[in-house]
Tab-separated table of C-alpha atoms in Angstrom:
chain	number	residue	atom	x	y	z
R	1	MET	CA	131.724	91.996	119.661
R	2	SER	CA	130.430	88.911	117.817
R	3	ARG	CA	129.263	85.939	119.877
R	4	PRO	CA	131.248	82.689	119.492
R	5	TYR	CA	128.653	80.738	117.490
R	6	GLN	CA	126.846	83.678	115.828
R	7	GLN	CA	128.042	82.894	112.264
R	8	ALA	CA	127.141	79.244	112.339
R	9	ILE	CA	123.654	79.974	113.729
R	10	ALA	CA	123.080	82.893	111.259
R	11	GLU	CA	123.792	80.373	108.459
R	12	LEU	CA	121.360	77.984	110.111
R	13	ALA	CA	118.679	80.757	110.046
R	14	ARG	CA	119.320	81.303	106.286
R	15	GLN	CA	119.187	77.627	105.443
R	16	ALA	CA	116.101	77.008	107.528
R	17	GLN	CA	114.299	79.761	105.668
R	18	ALA	CA	115.506	78.695	102.211
R	19	LEU	CA	115.012	74.938	102.640
R	20	LEU	CA	111.981	74.748	104.989
R	21	GLY	CA	110.346	78.240	104.851
R	22	CYS	CA	110.982	78.455	108.571
R	23	GLU	CA	111.780	81.844	110.003
R	24	LEU	CA	113.477	81.611	113.343
R	25	ALA	CA	113.180	84.602	115.740
R	26	ALA	CA	116.167	86.256	117.294
R	27	SER	CA	115.270	84.654	120.627
R	28	GLN	CA	115.326	81.265	118.995
R	29	LEU	CA	118.720	81.867	117.359
R	30	ALA	CA	120.038	82.863	120.790
R	31	GLN	CA	118.805	79.514	122.163
R	32	PHE	CA	120.597	77.616	119.361
R	33	GLU	CA	123.765	79.551	120.144
R	34	GLN	CA	123.383	78.680	123.800
R	35	LEU	CA	122.764	75.026	122.990
R	36	THR	CA	125.954	74.929	120.903
R	37	GLY	CA	127.977	76.176	123.874
R	38	LEU	CA	126.374	73.720	126.239
R	39	LEU	CA	126.863	70.779	123.884
R	40	LEU	CA	130.588	71.525	123.308
R	41	ASP	CA	131.157	72.085	126.987
R	42	TRP	CA	129.535	68.817	128.037
R	43	ASN	CA	131.102	66.992	125.109
R	44	SER	CA	134.587	67.866	126.453
R	45	ARG	CA	133.708	65.741	129.511
R	46	MET	CA	131.592	62.975	127.996
R	47	ASN	CA	131.026	61.540	124.565
R	48	LEU	CA	127.800	63.153	123.270
R	49	THR	CA	128.692	63.712	119.594
R	50	GLY	CA	131.583	63.292	117.249
R	51	ILE	CA	130.522	66.491	115.440
R	52	THR	CA	132.338	69.415	117.146
R	53	GLU	CA	132.691	72.198	114.611
R	54	PRO	CA	129.914	74.796	115.135
R	55	ALA	CA	129.022	74.971	111.400
R	56	ASP	CA	128.749	71.212	111.297
R	57	ILE	CA	126.613	71.098	114.497
R	58	ALA	CA	124.285	73.668	112.961
R	59	LEU	CA	123.970	71.695	109.703
R	60	LYS	CA	124.156	68.036	110.742
R	61	HIS	CA	122.327	68.302	114.086
R	62	TYR	CA	120.097	71.404	114.008
R	63	LEU	CA	119.051	71.735	110.378
R	64	ASP	CA	118.730	67.983	110.006
R	65	SER	CA	116.389	67.973	112.978
R	66	LEU	CA	114.367	70.897	111.677
R	67	THR	CA	113.594	69.033	108.446
R	68	LEU	CA	110.680	67.457	110.386
R	69	LEU	CA	109.013	70.938	110.775
R	70	PRO	CA	106.864	70.694	107.573
R	71	TYR	CA	105.182	67.581	108.942
R	72	LEU	CA	104.403	69.065	112.432
R	73	PRO	CA	101.527	71.370	113.285
R	74	GLN	CA	102.359	74.950	113.911
R	75	ALA	CA	99.459	76.091	116.052
R	76	ARG	CA	98.294	73.251	118.406
R	77	ARG	CA	99.904	71.622	121.445
R	78	SER	CA	100.639	68.191	119.967
R	79	ARG	CA	102.757	65.702	121.782
R	80	LEU	CA	105.942	64.462	120.216
R	81	LEU	CA	108.167	61.585	121.424
R	82	ASP	CA	111.837	61.557	120.474
R	83	VAL	CA	113.010	57.892	120.765
R	84	GLY	CA	116.629	57.367	121.361
R	85	THR	CA	117.267	61.059	121.587
R	86	GLY	CA	120.931	60.812	122.512
R	87	ALA	CA	122.180	64.382	122.935
R	88	GLY	CA	118.697	65.682	122.224
R	89	PHE	CA	118.238	65.389	118.451
R	90	PRO	CA	115.796	65.998	116.919
R	91	GLY	CA	113.853	66.891	120.010
R	92	LEU	CA	115.638	69.921	121.338
R	93	PRO	CA	115.842	71.830	118.028
R	94	LEU	CA	112.147	71.032	117.481
R	95	ALA	CA	111.278	72.345	120.922
R	96	ILE	CA	113.166	75.564	120.150
R	97	ALA	CA	111.427	76.017	116.811
R	98	LEU	CA	107.895	75.046	118.081
R	99	PRO	CA	107.571	76.213	121.752
R	100	GLN	CA	104.048	74.995	121.852
R	101	LEU	CA	104.999	71.415	120.952
R	102	ARG	CA	105.171	69.149	124.008
R	103	VAL	CA	108.329	67.083	123.537
R	104	THR	CA	109.264	63.923	125.435
R	105	LEU	CA	112.922	62.914	125.024
R	106	LEU	CA	113.456	59.197	125.658
R	107	ASP	CA	116.782	57.469	125.966
R	108	ALA	CA	118.270	54.396	127.767
R	109	THR	CA	121.581	56.281	128.649
R	110	ALA	CA	121.158	58.323	131.795
R	111	LYS	CA	124.293	60.453	131.297
R	112	LYS	CA	123.009	61.700	127.958
R	113	LEU	CA	119.678	62.558	129.483
R	114	ARG	CA	121.410	64.590	132.162
R	115	PHE	CA	122.767	66.778	129.402
R	116	VAL	CA	119.263	66.970	127.770
R	117	GLU	CA	117.710	67.965	131.129
R	118	GLU	CA	120.334	70.657	131.788
R	119	ALA	CA	119.898	72.063	128.198
R	120	GLY	CA	116.153	72.150	128.704
R	121	ARG	CA	116.539	74.118	131.960
R	122	ALA	CA	119.148	76.485	130.608
R	123	LEU	CA	117.121	77.217	127.406
R	124	LYS	CA	113.855	77.501	129.424
R	125	LEU	CA	112.221	74.814	127.219
R	126	ASP	CA	109.381	74.352	129.604
R	127	SER	CA	107.432	72.047	127.203
R	128	THR	CA	110.164	69.311	127.321
R	129	ARG	CA	110.592	66.355	129.666
R	130	THR	CA	112.857	63.356	129.726
R	131	VAL	CA	112.239	59.627	130.202
R	132	HIS	CA	115.041	57.217	131.048
R	133	ALA	CA	113.932	53.878	129.636
R	134	ARG	CA	114.325	51.483	126.832
R	135	ALA	CA	111.698	52.050	124.101
R	136	GLU	CA	110.400	48.477	124.378
R	137	ASP	CA	109.780	48.975	128.109
R	138	ALA	CA	108.147	52.372	127.615
R	139	GLY	CA	105.882	50.889	124.912
R	140	ARG	CA	104.395	48.454	127.426
R	141	ASP	CA	103.794	51.255	129.987
R	142	ASP	CA	100.306	52.708	129.821
R	143	ALA	CA	101.784	56.126	130.574
R	144	HIS	CA	103.325	56.057	127.062
R	145	ARG	CA	101.312	53.507	125.031
R	146	GLY	CA	99.007	55.113	122.513
R	147	THR	CA	99.933	58.593	123.800
R	148	TYR	CA	101.902	60.525	121.190
R	149	ASP	CA	100.670	62.402	118.126
R	150	PHE	CA	104.148	62.193	116.589
R	151	VAL	CA	107.113	59.837	117.245
R	152	ALA	CA	110.508	60.758	115.791
R	153	ALA	CA	113.525	58.577	115.666
R	154	ARG	CA	117.012	59.514	114.321
R	155	ALA	CA	119.662	56.830	113.744
R	156	VAL	CA	118.216	54.519	116.271
R	157	SER	CA	117.722	50.965	114.746
R	158	ARG	CA	116.643	49.280	111.502
R	159	LEU	CA	113.066	50.028	110.514
R	160	PRO	CA	111.473	46.556	111.279
R	161	ALA	CA	112.734	46.823	114.921
R	162	LEU	CA	111.995	50.499	115.071
R	163	MET	CA	108.359	49.970	114.108
R	164	GLU	CA	107.872	47.536	116.990
R	165	CYS	CA	109.436	50.072	119.379
R	166	THR	CA	107.447	53.132	118.121
R	167	LEU	CA	103.990	52.132	116.817
R	168	PRO	CA	102.774	50.977	120.284
R	169	MET	CA	103.403	54.497	121.704
R	170	THR	CA	101.743	56.298	118.732
R	171	LYS	CA	98.101	57.478	118.936
R	172	ARG	CA	95.733	56.044	116.292
R	173	GLY	CA	95.970	58.705	113.477
R	174	GLY	CA	99.388	59.682	114.673
R	175	LEU	CA	102.619	59.772	112.630
R	176	ILE	CA	106.034	58.172	112.980
R	177	ILE	CA	108.855	60.008	111.296
R	178	ALA	CA	111.937	57.778	110.953
R	179	MET	CA	115.077	59.653	109.841
R	180	LYS	CA	117.104	57.473	107.639
R	181	GLY	CA	120.143	57.443	105.345
R	182	SER	CA	120.822	55.594	102.142
R	183	SER	CA	119.298	52.340	103.422
R	184	ALA	CA	115.854	53.869	103.766
R	185	GLN	CA	114.219	52.141	100.700
R	186	GLU	CA	115.603	48.723	101.557
R	187	GLU	CA	114.654	49.038	105.274
R	188	THR	CA	111.125	50.203	104.326
R	189	ARG	CA	110.621	47.122	102.188
R	190	ALA	CA	111.893	44.940	104.997
R	191	ALA	CA	109.545	46.567	107.501
R	192	SER	CA	106.337	46.068	105.448
R	193	LYS	CA	105.187	43.096	107.620
R	194	ALA	CA	106.005	44.755	110.907
R	195	ILE	CA	104.176	47.953	109.825
R	196	ALA	CA	101.000	45.938	108.955
R	197	THR	CA	101.228	43.708	112.000
R	198	LEU	CA	101.552	46.581	114.403
R	199	GLY	CA	98.633	48.719	113.110
R	200	GLY	CA	100.560	51.013	110.801
R	201	GLU	CA	100.476	52.102	107.243
R	202	LEU	CA	103.369	53.426	105.093
R	203	GLU	CA	102.496	56.936	103.993
R	204	SER	CA	105.665	58.104	102.157
R	205	VAL	CA	109.395	58.050	101.896
R	206	ASP	CA	110.514	61.635	101.367
R	207	GLU	CA	113.983	62.652	100.199
R	208	VAL	CA	115.661	65.576	101.942
R	209	ARG	CA	118.938	67.193	100.749
R	210	LEU	CA	120.893	69.235	103.117
R	211	PRO	CA	123.261	71.876	101.652
R	212	GLY	CA	126.868	70.778	101.328
R	213	LEU	CA	126.124	67.059	101.856
R	214	ASP	CA	126.397	64.716	98.949
R	215	LYS	CA	124.154	61.972	100.132
R	216	PRO	CA	120.443	62.577	100.618
R	217	ARG	CA	118.526	61.854	103.823
R	218	TYR	CA	115.158	60.269	103.907
R	219	LEU	CA	112.101	60.632	106.110
R	220	VAL	CA	109.991	57.461	106.383
R	221	MET	CA	106.466	58.329	107.301
R	222	VAL	CA	104.299	55.708	108.869
R	223	ARG	CA	100.701	56.477	109.950
R	224	LYS	CA	99.120	54.612	112.865
R	225	VAL	CA	95.791	53.409	111.395
R	226	GLY	CA	94.847	50.454	113.618
R	227	LYS	CA	95.474	48.995	117.072
R	228	THR	CA	98.768	47.445	118.073
R	229	PRO	CA	98.397	43.974	119.484
R	230	ARG	CA	98.979	43.974	123.211
R	231	ARG	CA	101.852	41.527	122.997
R	232	TYR	CA	104.010	44.160	121.255
R	233	PRO	CA	106.600	45.410	121.934
R	234	ARG	CA	108.279	42.309	123.024
R	235	GLN	CA	111.089	42.152	125.653
R	236	ALA	CA	113.951	44.651	125.279
R	237	GLY	CA	116.378	43.550	122.622
R	238	THR	CA	114.033	41.102	120.970
R	239	PRO	CA	112.798	43.366	118.182
R	240	SER	CA	116.361	43.789	116.961
R	241	ARG	CA	117.346	40.153	117.324
R	242	GLU	CA	114.130	38.727	115.945
R	243	PRO	CA	112.403	41.413	113.879
R	244	ILE	CA	108.941	40.881	112.463
R	245	MET	CA	109.717	39.962	108.856
């Protein structure tokens, strides 16, 4: 008897191999199937995602998240922060694909983090933890400031504000990966002053095309090369209202 989400996850495995050169083990595919069931079950009781077809979940949530894999180390226990994780993307798929990666999933919405915590327990993702906080508040906390090798953000805020929320928490030499849509180039230009002010340097804007989707996605790479002034990030909400421009 076939499992409910087996076909969608089998296609995910094929696409991950073809697009990213990533070979997912049978145990990892089983985790993705289990995550799909959990997501749809919880989504019937609270609004976690508007994407509810298993094939679309596999493509638009899982494969999209896994496009970060080529930029992440495969063999060492780096620390990654997923800012504004929502229902756990990209953090949960990355934790499945890279069990050695220490993933912190941060969000300001407690009910979404309850799902992320339950998924982490059910899937035995022992290298994950959650933080309930605004990114601006976490960035002023020494427990997070200058702590992470990688910071990922997917559909969180415009790049000038996002830089103020993420560069303070990134280690010097660390990398921010901002997952963006069609506005990536315009946002990157608008963020040039914020990047420089906060100790960053634009490394690249890489186009990613997912199968079956007409519009490309973009990964904006910003390297932390200097020190972020202590006055940043400013109070919660200020980076969006008054971005560094």
